[in-house]
Amino acid sequence: MLIKTGRWIKKAFIGILLFMLVQVPVLADGYWPWWGETQSDVQVWQHWGALIGLTVVVGIVLLIIYKKVNFEDMSVKKITGSMAVKAMVVAIILVLLEMVIAVVFSKQPESENYEIVQLIRSPLGILTLVSSNIVSPVLEELLFRGVIQSVLRESLPGVLAIILTNILFALGHGYQLGSTLGIFVVGCGCSWLLIKTKNLSVPILSHMTINWLVTLINLVAIELVAEITGF
């Protein structure tokens, strides 16, 4: 019993370290005041170098771990046309559900959304879009669906493993009740895609589509609010 508990504690500790590792490339997505940067003095090429370098390093680490723990044939494969359609349809449904949950449970928009929109309008705009909508979905799917879900399914029933995986996924992203619940639903949708297709590329594509849609919706919503309020 003690040995089994110790193994789970070790796995939990490794999981926390991996989650922190996945966040490392995001350091490139924002100003570096500790580097002496200001909004009017940004070395964009340094941010691109940091994003690419950190993404490659983190991606290699996750791929190595993913290949060791992935006990089922759920590797990254070529996506067929029907898989791509399924991924995008599921993404649209999940975004709609996330919006409904946000309206029901969130009292006010999260300040993080405004910060991201401001970054998109800055010299780091393209980098922010790439980081948020391409890099993050790939790394997060490798970690949560590829590694954590695979590890949990070794010793837990499938449904329980999916629920626990996505509770961790939601807690790592949500800042308010509405956003946490919405992200949990999104994660469950991505897990369902992985189980159905046995292809990690499908939830990655769906996750990317979700992030792009949310970014577009935030941009449009904030523009509308600005027009209405005059700010």
Coordinates of N, CA and C in Angstrom, one line a residue:
M1 N 0.8 -1.2 0.0 CA 0.0 0.0 0.0 C 0.9 1.3 0.0
L2 N 1.9 1.2 0.9 CA 2.8 2.4 1.0 C 3.6 2.6 -0.3
I3 N 4.0 1.5 -0.9 CA 4.7 1.5 -2.2 C 3.8 2.1 -3.3
K4 N 2.5 1.7 -3.4 CA 1.6 2.2 -4.4 C 1.3 3.7 -4.2
T5 N 1.2 4.1 -2.9 CA 0.9 5.5 -2.6 C 2.2 6.3 -3.0
G6 N 3.3 5.8 -2.7 CA 4.6 6.5 -3.1 C 4.7 6.7 -4.6
R7 N 4.3 5.7 -5.3 CA 4.3 5.8 -6.8 C 3.4 6.8 -7.3
W8 N 2.2 6.9 -6.7 CA 1.2 7.9 -7.1 C 1.7 9.3 -6.8
I9 N 2.3 9.5 -5.6 CA 2.9 10.8 -5.2 C 4.0 11.2 -6.2
K10 N 4.8 10.2 -6.6 CA 5.9 10.5 -7.5 C 5.3 10.9 -8.9
K11 N 4.2 10.2 -9.3 CA 3.6 10.5 -10.6 C 3.0 11.9 -10.5
A12 N 2.3 12.3 -9.4 CA 1.7 13.6 -9.2 C 2.8 14.7 -9.3
F13 N 3.9 14.4 -8.6 CA 5.0 15.4 -8.6 C 5.6 15.6 -10.0
I14 N 5.7 14.5 -10.7 CA 6.2 14.6 -12.1 C 5.2 15.4 -13.0
G15 N 3.9 15.1 -12.8 CA 2.9 15.8 -13.5 C 2.9 17.3 -13.3
I16 N 3.1 17.7 -12.0 CA 3.2 19.1 -11.7 C 4.4 19.8 -12.4
L17 N 5.5 19.0 -12.4 CA 6.7 19.6 -13.1 C 6.5 19.7 -14.6
L18 N 5.8 18.7 -15.2 CA 5.5 18.8 -16.6 C 4.6 19.9 -17.0
F19 N 3.6 20.1 -16.1 CA 2.7 21.2 -16.3 C 3.4 22.6 -16.3
M20 N 4.3 22.7 -15.4 CA 5.1 23.9 -15.3 C 6.0 24.0 -16.5
L21 N 6.5 22.9 -17.0 CA 7.4 22.9 -18.2 C 6.6 23.3 -19.4
V22 N 5.4 22.9 -19.5 CA 4.5 23.3 -20.7 C 4.3 24.8 -20.8
Q23 N 4.3 25.4 -19.6 CA 4.1 26.9 -19.5 C 5.3 27.7 -19.9
V24 N 6.5 27.0 -20.0 CA 7.7 27.8 -20.2 C 7.7 28.5 -21.5
P25 N 7.3 27.9 -22.7 CA 7.3 28.7 -23.9 C 6.5 30.0 -23.9
V26 N 5.5 30.0 -23.0 CA 4.6 31.2 -22.9 C 5.4 32.4 -22.4
L27 N 6.6 32.2 -21.8 CA 7.4 33.3 -21.4 C 7.7 34.3 -22.6
A28 N 7.7 33.7 -23.8 CA 8.0 34.5 -24.9 C 6.8 35.4 -25.3
D29 N 5.7 35.1 -24.8 CA 4.4 35.7 -25.2 C 4.1 36.8 -24.1
G30 N 4.8 37.9 -24.2 CA 4.6 39.0 -23.3 C 5.8 39.8 -23.1
Y31 N 5.7 41.0 -22.6 CA 6.8 41.9 -22.4 C 7.7 41.4 -21.3
W32 N 9.0 41.7 -21.4 CA 10.0 41.3 -20.4 C 10.5 42.5 -19.6
P33 N 9.7 43.0 -18.6 CA 10.2 44.2 -17.9 C 11.5 43.9 -17.1
W34 N 11.7 42.6 -16.7 CA 13.0 42.3 -16.1 C 14.2 42.4 -17.0
W35 N 13.9 42.5 -18.3 CA 14.9 42.6 -19.4 C 15.1 44.1 -19.8
G36 N 14.2 44.9 -19.1 CA 14.3 46.4 -19.4 C 13.3 46.7 -20.6
E37 N 12.5 45.8 -21.0 CA 11.5 46.1 -22.1 C 10.4 46.9 -21.7
T38 N 9.9 47.7 -22.6 CA 8.6 48.4 -22.4 C 7.8 48.2 -23.7
Q39 N 6.6 48.7 -23.7 CA 5.7 48.5 -24.9 C 6.3 49.2 -26.1
S40 N 7.0 50.3 -25.9 CA 7.6 51.0 -27.0 C 9.0 50.6 -27.4
D41 N 9.5 49.6 -26.6 CA 10.9 49.1 -26.9 C 10.9 47.6 -26.7
V42 N 10.5 46.9 -27.8 CA 10.3 45.5 -27.8 C 11.3 44.9 -28.8
Q43 N 12.1 43.9 -28.4 CA 13.0 43.2 -29.3 C 12.2 42.0 -29.8
V44 N 11.4 42.1 -30.8 CA 10.5 41.0 -31.3 C 11.3 39.8 -31.6
W45 N 12.4 39.9 -32.3 CA 13.2 38.8 -32.8 C 13.6 37.9 -31.6
Q46 N 13.9 38.5 -30.5 CA 14.3 37.8 -29.3 C 13.2 36.9 -28.7
H47 N 12.0 37.5 -28.8 CA 10.8 36.7 -28.4 C 10.6 35.5 -29.3
W48 N 10.7 35.7 -30.6 CA 10.6 34.6 -31.5 C 11.6 33.6 -31.3
G49 N 12.8 34.0 -31.1 CA 13.9 33.0 -30.8 C 13.6 32.2 -29.5
A50 N 13.1 32.9 -28.5 CA 12.7 32.2 -27.2 C 11.6 31.3 -27.4
L51 N 10.5 31.7 -28.2 CA 9.4 30.8 -28.4 C 9.8 29.6 -29.2
I52 N 10.5 29.7 -30.2 CA 10.9 28.6 -31.0 C 11.8 27.6 -30.2
G53 N 12.9 28.2 -29.6 CA 13.8 27.4 -28.8 C 13.2 26.6 -27.7
L54 N 12.4 27.4 -26.9 CA 11.7 26.7 -25.7 C 10.7 25.7 -26.2
T55 N 10.0 26.0 -27.3 CA 9.0 25.0 -27.8 C 9.6 23.7 -28.2
V56 N 10.7 23.8 -28.9 CA 11.5 22.6 -29.4 C 11.9 21.8 -28.2
V57 N 12.5 22.4 -27.2 CA 13.0 21.7 -26.0 C 11.9 21.0 -25.3
V58 N 10.8 21.8 -25.0 CA 9.7 21.2 -24.2 C 9.0 20.1 -25.1
G59 N 8.8 20.4 -26.4 CA 8.2 19.4 -27.2 C 9.0 18.1 -27.2
I60 N 10.3 18.1 -27.3 CA 11.1 16.9 -27.3 C 10.9 16.1 -26.0
V61 N 11.0 16.9 -24.9 CA 10.8 16.2 -23.6 C 9.4 15.5 -23.5
L62 N 8.4 16.2 -23.9 CA 7.0 15.6 -23.9 C 6.9 14.4 -24.8
L63 N 7.5 14.5 -26.0 CA 7.4 13.4 -26.9 C 8.1 12.1 -26.4
I64 N 9.3 12.3 -25.7 CA 10.0 11.2 -25.1 C 9.1 10.5 -24.1
I65 N 8.5 11.3 -23.2 CA 7.7 10.8 -22.1 C 6.4 10.2 -22.7
Y66 N 5.9 10.8 -23.7 CA 4.6 10.3 -24.3 C 4.8 9.0 -24.9
K67 N 6.0 8.7 -25.6 CA 6.2 7.4 -26.2 C 6.4 6.4 -25.2
K68 N 6.9 6.7 -24.0 CA 7.1 5.7 -22.9 C 5.9 5.3 -22.2
V69 N 4.9 6.3 -22.0 CA 3.7 6.0 -21.2 C 2.5 5.6 -22.1
N70 N 2.5 5.9 -23.4 CA 1.4 5.6 -24.2 C 1.2 4.1 -24.5
F71 N 0.4 3.5 -23.6 CA 0.3 2.0 -23.7 C -0.7 1.6 -24.8
E72 N -1.4 2.5 -25.4 CA -2.4 2.1 -26.4 C -1.9 2.8 -27.8
D73 N -2.5 2.3 -28.8 CA -2.1 2.8 -30.1 C -2.8 4.2 -30.4
M74 N -2.4 5.2 -29.7 CA -3.0 6.5 -29.8 C -1.9 7.5 -30.1
S75 N -1.2 7.3 -31.2 CA -0.1 8.1 -31.5 C -0.5 9.3 -32.4
V76 N 0.4 10.1 -32.7 CA 0.2 11.2 -33.6 C 0.3 10.7 -35.1
K77 N -0.9 10.7 -35.8 CA -0.9 10.1 -37.1 C -1.5 11.2 -38.1
K78 N -1.5 10.8 -39.3 CA -2.0 11.6 -40.4 C -3.6 11.7 -40.2
I79 N -4.1 12.9 -40.4 CA -5.6 13.1 -40.2 C -6.3 12.9 -41.5
T80 N -7.3 12.1 -41.5 CA -8.1 11.9 -42.7 C -9.1 13.1 -42.8
G81 N -9.8 13.2 -44.0 CA -10.8 14.2 -44.1 C -11.9 14.2 -43.1
S82 N -12.4 12.9 -42.9 CA -13.5 12.8 -42.0 C -13.1 13.1 -40.5
M83 N -11.9 12.8 -40.2 CA -11.3 13.1 -38.8 C -11.3 14.7 -38.7
A84 N -10.8 15.3 -39.7 CA -10.7 16.8 -39.7 C -12.0 17.4 -39.5
V85 N -13.0 16.9 -40.2 CA -14.4 17.5 -40.1 C -14.9 17.2 -38.7
K86 N -14.7 16.0 -38.2 CA -15.2 15.7 -36.8 C -14.5 16.6 -35.8
A87 N -13.2 16.9 -36.0 CA -12.5 17.7 -35.0 C -13.0 19.1 -35.0
M88 N -13.4 19.7 -36.2 CA -13.8 21.0 -36.3 C -15.3 21.2 -35.8
V89 N -16.1 20.2 -36.1 CA -17.5 20.2 -35.7 C -17.6 20.1 -34.2
V90 N -16.8 19.2 -33.6 CA -16.7 19.1 -32.1 C -16.2 20.4 -31.5
A91 N -15.2 21.1 -32.2 CA -14.6 22.3 -31.7 C -15.7 23.4 -31.6
I92 N -16.5 23.5 -32.7 CA -17.6 24.5 -32.7 C -18.6 24.3 -31.6
I93 N -19.0 23.0 -31.4 CA -20.0 22.6 -30.4 C -19.4 23.0 -29.0
L94 N -18.1 22.7 -28.8 CA -17.5 22.9 -27.5 C -17.4 24.4 -27.2
V95 N -17.1 25.2 -28.2 CA -17.0 26.7 -28.0 C -18.4 27.2 -27.7
L96 N -19.4 26.7 -28.3 CA -20.8 27.2 -28.0 C -21.1 26.8 -26.6
L97 N -20.8 25.6 -26.2 CA -21.1 25.2 -24.8 C -20.3 26.0 -23.8
E98 N -19.0 26.3 -24.2 CA -18.2 27.1 -23.3 C -18.8 28.5 -23.1
M99 N -19.3 29.1 -24.2 CA -19.9 30.4 -24.1 C -21.2 30.4 -23.3
V100 N -22.0 29.4 -23.4 CA -23.2 29.3 -22.6 C -22.8 29.2 -21.1
I101 N -21.8 28.3 -20.8 CA -21.4 28.1 -19.4 C -20.9 29.5 -18.9
A102 N -20.1 30.2 -19.7 CA -19.5 31.5 -19.3 C -20.6 32.5 -19.0
V103 N -21.7 32.5 -19.8 CA -22.8 33.4 -19.6 C -23.6 33.1 -18.3
V104 N -23.7 31.8 -18.0 CA -24.5 31.3 -16.9 C -23.7 31.5 -15.6
F105 N -22.4 31.2 -15.6 CA -21.7 31.2 -14.3 C -20.7 32.4 -14.1
S106 N -20.3 33.1 -15.1 CA -19.4 34.2 -15.0 C -20.1 35.5 -14.8
K107 N -19.7 36.3 -13.8 CA -20.3 37.6 -13.6 C -19.7 38.6 -14.5
Q108 N -18.5 38.5 -14.8 CA -17.8 39.5 -15.7 C -16.7 38.8 -16.5
P109 N -16.3 39.4 -17.6 CA -15.3 38.8 -18.4 C -14.0 38.8 -17.7
E110 N -13.1 37.8 -18.0 CA -11.8 37.7 -17.3 C -10.9 38.8 -17.9
S111 N -10.1 39.4 -17.0 CA -9.1 40.4 -17.4 C -8.1 39.8 -18.4
E112 N -7.9 38.5 -18.3 CA -6.9 37.8 -19.1 C -7.3 38.0 -20.6
N113 N -8.6 38.0 -20.9 CA -9.0 38.1 -22.3 C -8.6 39.5 -22.8
Y114 N -8.7 40.5 -22.0 CA -8.3 41.9 -22.4 C -6.8 42.0 -22.6
E115 N -6.1 41.3 -21.7 CA -4.6 41.3 -21.9 C -4.1 40.7 -23.2
I116 N -4.8 39.5 -23.5 CA -4.4 38.8 -24.7 C -4.7 39.7 -26.0
V117 N -5.9 40.4 -25.9 CA -6.3 41.2 -27.1 C -5.3 42.4 -27.2
Q118 N -4.8 42.9 -26.1 CA -3.9 44.0 -26.1 C -2.5 43.5 -26.7
L119 N -2.1 42.3 -26.4 CA -0.9 41.7 -26.9 C -1.0 41.5 -28.4
I120 N -2.2 41.1 -28.9 CA -2.5 40.8 -30.3 C -2.3 42.1 -31.1
R121 N -2.7 43.2 -30.4 CA -2.6 44.5 -31.1 C -1.2 45.2 -31.0
S122 N -0.3 44.5 -30.3 CA 1.0 45.0 -30.1 C 2.0 44.5 -31.1
P123 N 3.3 44.9 -31.0 CA 4.3 44.3 -31.9 C 4.5 42.8 -31.8
L124 N 4.0 42.3 -30.6 CA 4.1 40.8 -30.4 C 2.8 40.1 -30.8
G125 N 2.0 40.8 -31.6 CA 0.7 40.2 -32.0 C 0.7 38.9 -32.7
I126 N 1.5 38.8 -33.8 CA 1.6 37.5 -34.5 C 2.2 36.4 -33.6
L127 N 3.2 36.7 -32.8 CA 3.8 35.8 -31.9 C 2.8 35.3 -30.9
T128 N 1.9 36.2 -30.4 CA 0.9 35.8 -29.4 C -0.1 34.9 -30.0
L129 N -0.5 35.1 -31.3 CA -1.4 34.3 -32.0 C -0.8 32.9 -32.2
V130 N 0.4 32.8 -32.6 CA 1.1 31.5 -32.8 C 1.2 30.8 -31.5
S131 N 1.6 31.5 -30.5 CA 1.9 30.9 -29.1 C 0.5 30.3 -28.6
S132 N -0.5 31.1 -28.6 CA -1.8 30.8 -28.0 C -2.6 29.8 -28.7
N133 N -2.5 29.8 -30.1 CA -3.4 29.1 -30.9 C -2.7 27.9 -31.6
I134 N -1.4 27.8 -31.6 CA -0.7 26.7 -32.2 C 0.2 26.0 -31.3
V135 N 1.1 26.7 -30.6 CA 2.1 26.1 -29.7 C 1.4 25.5 -28.5
S136 N 0.6 26.3 -27.8 CA -0.1 25.8 -26.6 C -1.0 24.6 -26.8
P137 N -1.8 24.6 -27.8 CA -2.6 23.4 -28.0 C -1.8 22.1 -28.3
V138 N -0.7 22.2 -29.0 CA 0.1 21.0 -29.3 C 0.7 20.5 -28.0
L139 N 1.3 21.4 -27.2 CA 2.0 21.0 -26.0 C 1.0 20.5 -25.0
E140 N -0.1 21.2 -24.8 CA -1.1 20.8 -23.8 C -1.7 19.4 -24.2
E141 N -2.0 19.2 -25.4 CA -2.6 17.9 -25.8 C -1.6 16.7 -25.6
L142 N -0.3 17.0 -25.9 CA 0.7 16.0 -25.6 C 0.8 15.7 -24.1
L143 N 0.7 16.7 -23.3 CA 0.7 16.5 -21.8 C -0.5 15.9 -21.3
F144 N -1.7 16.5 -21.5 CA -2.9 16.1 -20.8 C -3.5 14.8 -21.4
R145 N -3.7 14.8 -22.7 CA -4.3 13.7 -23.4 C -3.3 12.6 -23.7
G146 N -2.1 13.0 -24.1 CA -1.1 12.0 -24.4 C -0.4 11.4 -23.2
V147 N 0.0 12.2 -22.2 CA 0.7 11.6 -21.1 C -0.2 11.3 -19.9
I148 N -0.8 12.4 -19.3 CA -1.6 12.2 -18.1 C -2.8 11.2 -18.3
Q149 N -3.5 11.4 -19.3 CA -4.7 10.5 -19.6 C -4.2 9.0 -19.8
S150 N -3.1 8.9 -20.5 CA -2.6 7.5 -20.7 C -2.1 6.9 -19.4
V151 N -1.4 7.7 -18.5 CA -1.0 7.1 -17.2 C -2.2 6.8 -16.3
L152 N -3.2 7.6 -16.3 CA -4.3 7.4 -15.4 C -5.1 6.2 -15.9
R153 N -5.2 6.0 -17.2 CA -6.0 4.8 -17.8 C -5.3 3.5 -17.5
E154 N -4.0 3.5 -17.1 CA -3.4 2.3 -16.7 C -4.0 1.6 -15.5
S155 N -4.5 2.5 -14.6 CA -4.9 2.0 -13.3 C -6.3 2.4 -12.9
L156 N -7.0 3.2 -13.7 CA -8.3 3.7 -13.4 C -9.3 3.3 -14.5
P157 N -10.6 3.2 -14.2 CA -11.6 3.0 -15.3 C -11.5 4.2 -16.3
G158 N -11.8 3.9 -17.6 CA -11.6 4.9 -18.6 C -12.3 6.2 -18.3
V159 N -13.6 6.2 -17.9 CA -14.4 7.4 -17.6 C -13.8 8.2 -16.5
L160 N -13.4 7.5 -15.4 CA -12.8 8.2 -14.3 C -11.4 8.8 -14.7
A161 N -10.7 8.1 -15.5 CA -9.4 8.7 -15.9 C -9.6 9.9 -16.8
I162 N -10.6 9.9 -17.6 CA -10.9 11.1 -18.4 C -11.4 12.3 -17.6
I163 N -12.3 12.0 -16.6 CA -12.8 13.1 -15.7 C -11.6 13.7 -14.9
L164 N -10.8 12.8 -14.3 CA -9.7 13.3 -13.5 C -8.7 14.1 -14.4
T165 N -8.4 13.6 -15.6 CA -7.5 14.3 -16.5 C -8.0 15.7 -16.8
N166 N -9.3 15.8 -17.0 CA -9.8 17.1 -17.4 C -10.1 18.0 -16.2
I167 N -10.2 17.5 -15.0 CA -10.3 18.3 -13.8 C -8.9 19.0 -13.7
L168 N -7.9 18.3 -13.9 CA -6.5 18.9 -13.8 C -6.3 19.9 -14.9
F169 N -6.8 19.6 -16.1 CA -6.7 20.5 -17.2 C -7.5 21.8 -17.0
A170 N -8.7 21.7 -16.4 CA -9.5 22.9 -16.1 C -8.9 23.7 -15.0
L171 N -8.4 23.0 -13.9 CA -7.8 23.8 -12.8 C -6.5 24.5 -13.2
G172 N -5.8 24.0 -14.2 CA -4.6 24.6 -14.7 C -4.9 25.8 -15.6
H173 N -6.2 26.0 -16.0 CA -6.5 27.1 -16.9 C -7.5 28.0 -16.4
G174 N -8.5 27.5 -15.6 CA -9.6 28.4 -15.2 C -9.3 29.3 -14.1
Y175 N -9.9 30.5 -14.1 CA -9.6 31.5 -13.1 C -10.9 31.9 -12.4
Q176 N -12.0 31.6 -13.1 CA -13.3 31.8 -12.5 C -14.1 30.5 -12.6
L177 N -15.3 30.4 -11.9 CA -16.1 29.2 -12.0 C -16.5 28.9 -13.4
G178 N -17.0 29.9 -14.1 CA -17.5 29.7 -15.5 C -16.4 29.2 -16.4
S179 N -15.2 29.8 -16.4 CA -14.1 29.4 -17.3 C -13.6 28.0 -16.9
T180 N -13.6 27.7 -15.6 CA -13.1 26.4 -15.2 C -14.0 25.3 -15.7
L181 N -15.3 25.5 -15.5 CA -16.3 24.5 -16.0 C -16.2 24.4 -17.5
G182 N -16.1 25.6 -18.2 CA -16.1 25.6 -19.7 C -14.9 24.8 -20.2
I183 N -13.7 25.0 -19.6 CA -12.5 24.3 -20.0 C -12.5 22.8 -19.7
F184 N -13.2 22.5 -18.6 CA -13.4 21.1 -18.3 C -14.2 20.4 -19.4
V185 N -15.3 21.0 -19.9 CA -16.1 20.5 -21.0 C -15.2 20.4 -22.2
V186 N -14.4 21.4 -22.5 CA -13.6 21.4 -23.7 C -12.6 20.2 -23.6
G187 N -12.0 20.0 -22.5 CA -11.1 18.9 -22.3 C -11.7 17.6 -22.5
C188 N -12.9 17.4 -21.9 CA -13.7 16.1 -22.1 C -13.9 15.9 -23.6
G189 N -14.3 16.9 -24.3 CA -14.5 16.8 -25.8 C -13.2 16.3 -26.5
C190 N -12.1 16.9 -26.1 CA -10.8 16.5 -26.7 C -10.5 15.0 -26.4
S191 N -10.8 14.7 -25.1 CA -10.5 13.3 -24.7 C -11.4 12.3 -25.5
W192 N -12.7 12.7 -25.7 CA -13.6 11.9 -26.5 C -13.1 11.7 -27.9
L193 N -12.5 12.7 -28.5 CA -12.0 12.6 -29.8 C -10.8 11.6 -29.9
L194 N -10.0 11.7 -28.8 CA -8.8 10.8 -28.8 C -9.3 9.3 -28.7
I195 N -10.3 9.1 -27.8 CA -10.8 7.7 -27.6 C -11.4 7.2 -28.9
K196 N -12.2 8.1 -29.6 CA -12.9 7.6 -30.8 C -11.9 7.4 -32.0
T197 N -10.9 8.2 -32.1 CA -10.1 8.2 -33.3 C -8.8 7.5 -33.1
K198 N -8.4 7.4 -31.8 CA -7.1 6.8 -31.5 C -5.9 7.5 -32.2
N199 N -6.1 8.8 -32.4 CA -5.1 9.6 -33.1 C -5.0 11.0 -32.4
L200 N -3.9 11.2 -31.7 CA -3.7 12.4 -31.0 C -3.8 13.7 -31.8
S201 N -3.5 13.5 -33.1 CA -3.6 14.7 -34.0 C -5.0 15.3 -34.1
V202 N -6.0 14.5 -33.8 CA -7.4 15.0 -33.9 C -7.7 15.9 -32.8
P203 N -7.5 15.6 -31.5 CA -7.8 16.5 -30.5 C -6.8 17.8 -30.6
I204 N -5.6 17.6 -31.1 CA -4.7 18.7 -31.3 C -5.4 19.7 -32.3
L205 N -5.9 19.2 -33.4 CA -6.6 20.1 -34.4 C -7.8 20.7 -33.8
S206 N -8.6 20.0 -33.0 CA -9.8 20.5 -32.4 C -9.4 21.6 -31.4
H207 N -8.4 21.4 -30.6 CA -7.9 22.3 -29.6 C -7.5 23.6 -30.3
M208 N -6.7 23.5 -31.4 CA -6.3 24.7 -32.1 C -7.5 25.4 -32.6
T209 N -8.5 24.7 -33.2 CA -9.7 25.4 -33.8 C -10.4 26.1 -32.7
I210 N -10.5 25.5 -31.5 CA -11.2 26.1 -30.4 C -10.5 27.4 -30.0
N211 N -9.2 27.4 -29.9 CA -8.4 28.6 -29.5 C -8.6 29.7 -30.5
W212 N -8.5 29.3 -31.8 CA -8.7 30.4 -32.8 C -10.1 31.0 -32.7
L213 N -11.1 30.1 -32.6 CA -12.5 30.7 -32.5 C -12.7 31.6 -31.3
V214 N -12.1 31.1 -30.1 CA -12.2 31.9 -28.9 C -11.5 33.3 -29.1
T215 N -10.3 33.2 -29.7 CA -9.6 34.5 -29.9 C -10.4 35.4 -30.8
L216 N -11.0 34.9 -31.9 CA -11.8 35.7 -32.8 C -13.0 36.3 -32.1
I217 N -13.7 35.5 -31.3 CA -14.8 35.9 -30.5 C -14.4 37.0 -29.5
N218 N -13.3 36.8 -28.8 CA -12.9 37.9 -27.9 C -12.6 39.2 -28.6
L219 N -11.9 39.1 -29.7 CA -11.6 40.3 -30.5 C -12.8 41.0 -30.9
V220 N -13.8 40.3 -31.4 CA -15.1 40.9 -31.9 C -15.8 41.5 -30.7
A221 N -15.9 40.7 -29.6 CA -16.7 41.1 -28.4 C -16.1 42.4 -27.8
I222 N -14.8 42.5 -27.7 CA -14.1 43.6 -27.1 C -14.3 44.9 -28.0
E223 N -14.2 44.6 -29.3 CA -14.4 45.7 -30.2 C -15.8 46.3 -30.1
L224 N -16.8 45.4 -30.0 CA -18.2 45.8 -29.8 C -18.4 46.6 -28.5
V225 N -17.8 46.1 -27.4 CA -17.9 46.8 -26.2 C -17.3 48.2 -26.2
A226 N -16.1 48.3 -27.0 CA -15.4 49.6 -27.1 C -16.3 50.5 -27.9
E227 N -17.0 50.0 -28.9 CA -17.9 50.9 -29.7 C -19.0 51.4 -28.9
I228 N -19.6 50.5 -28.1 CA -20.8 50.9 -27.3 C -20.5 51.8 -26.2
T229 N -19.4 51.6 -25.5 CA -19.0 52.4 -24.4 C -18.2 53.6 -24.7
G230 N -17.6 53.6 -25.9 CA -16.7 54.7 -26.4 C -15.3 54.6 -25.9
F231 N -14.9 53.5 -25.4 CA -13.5 53.3 -24.8 C -12.7 52.4 -25.8

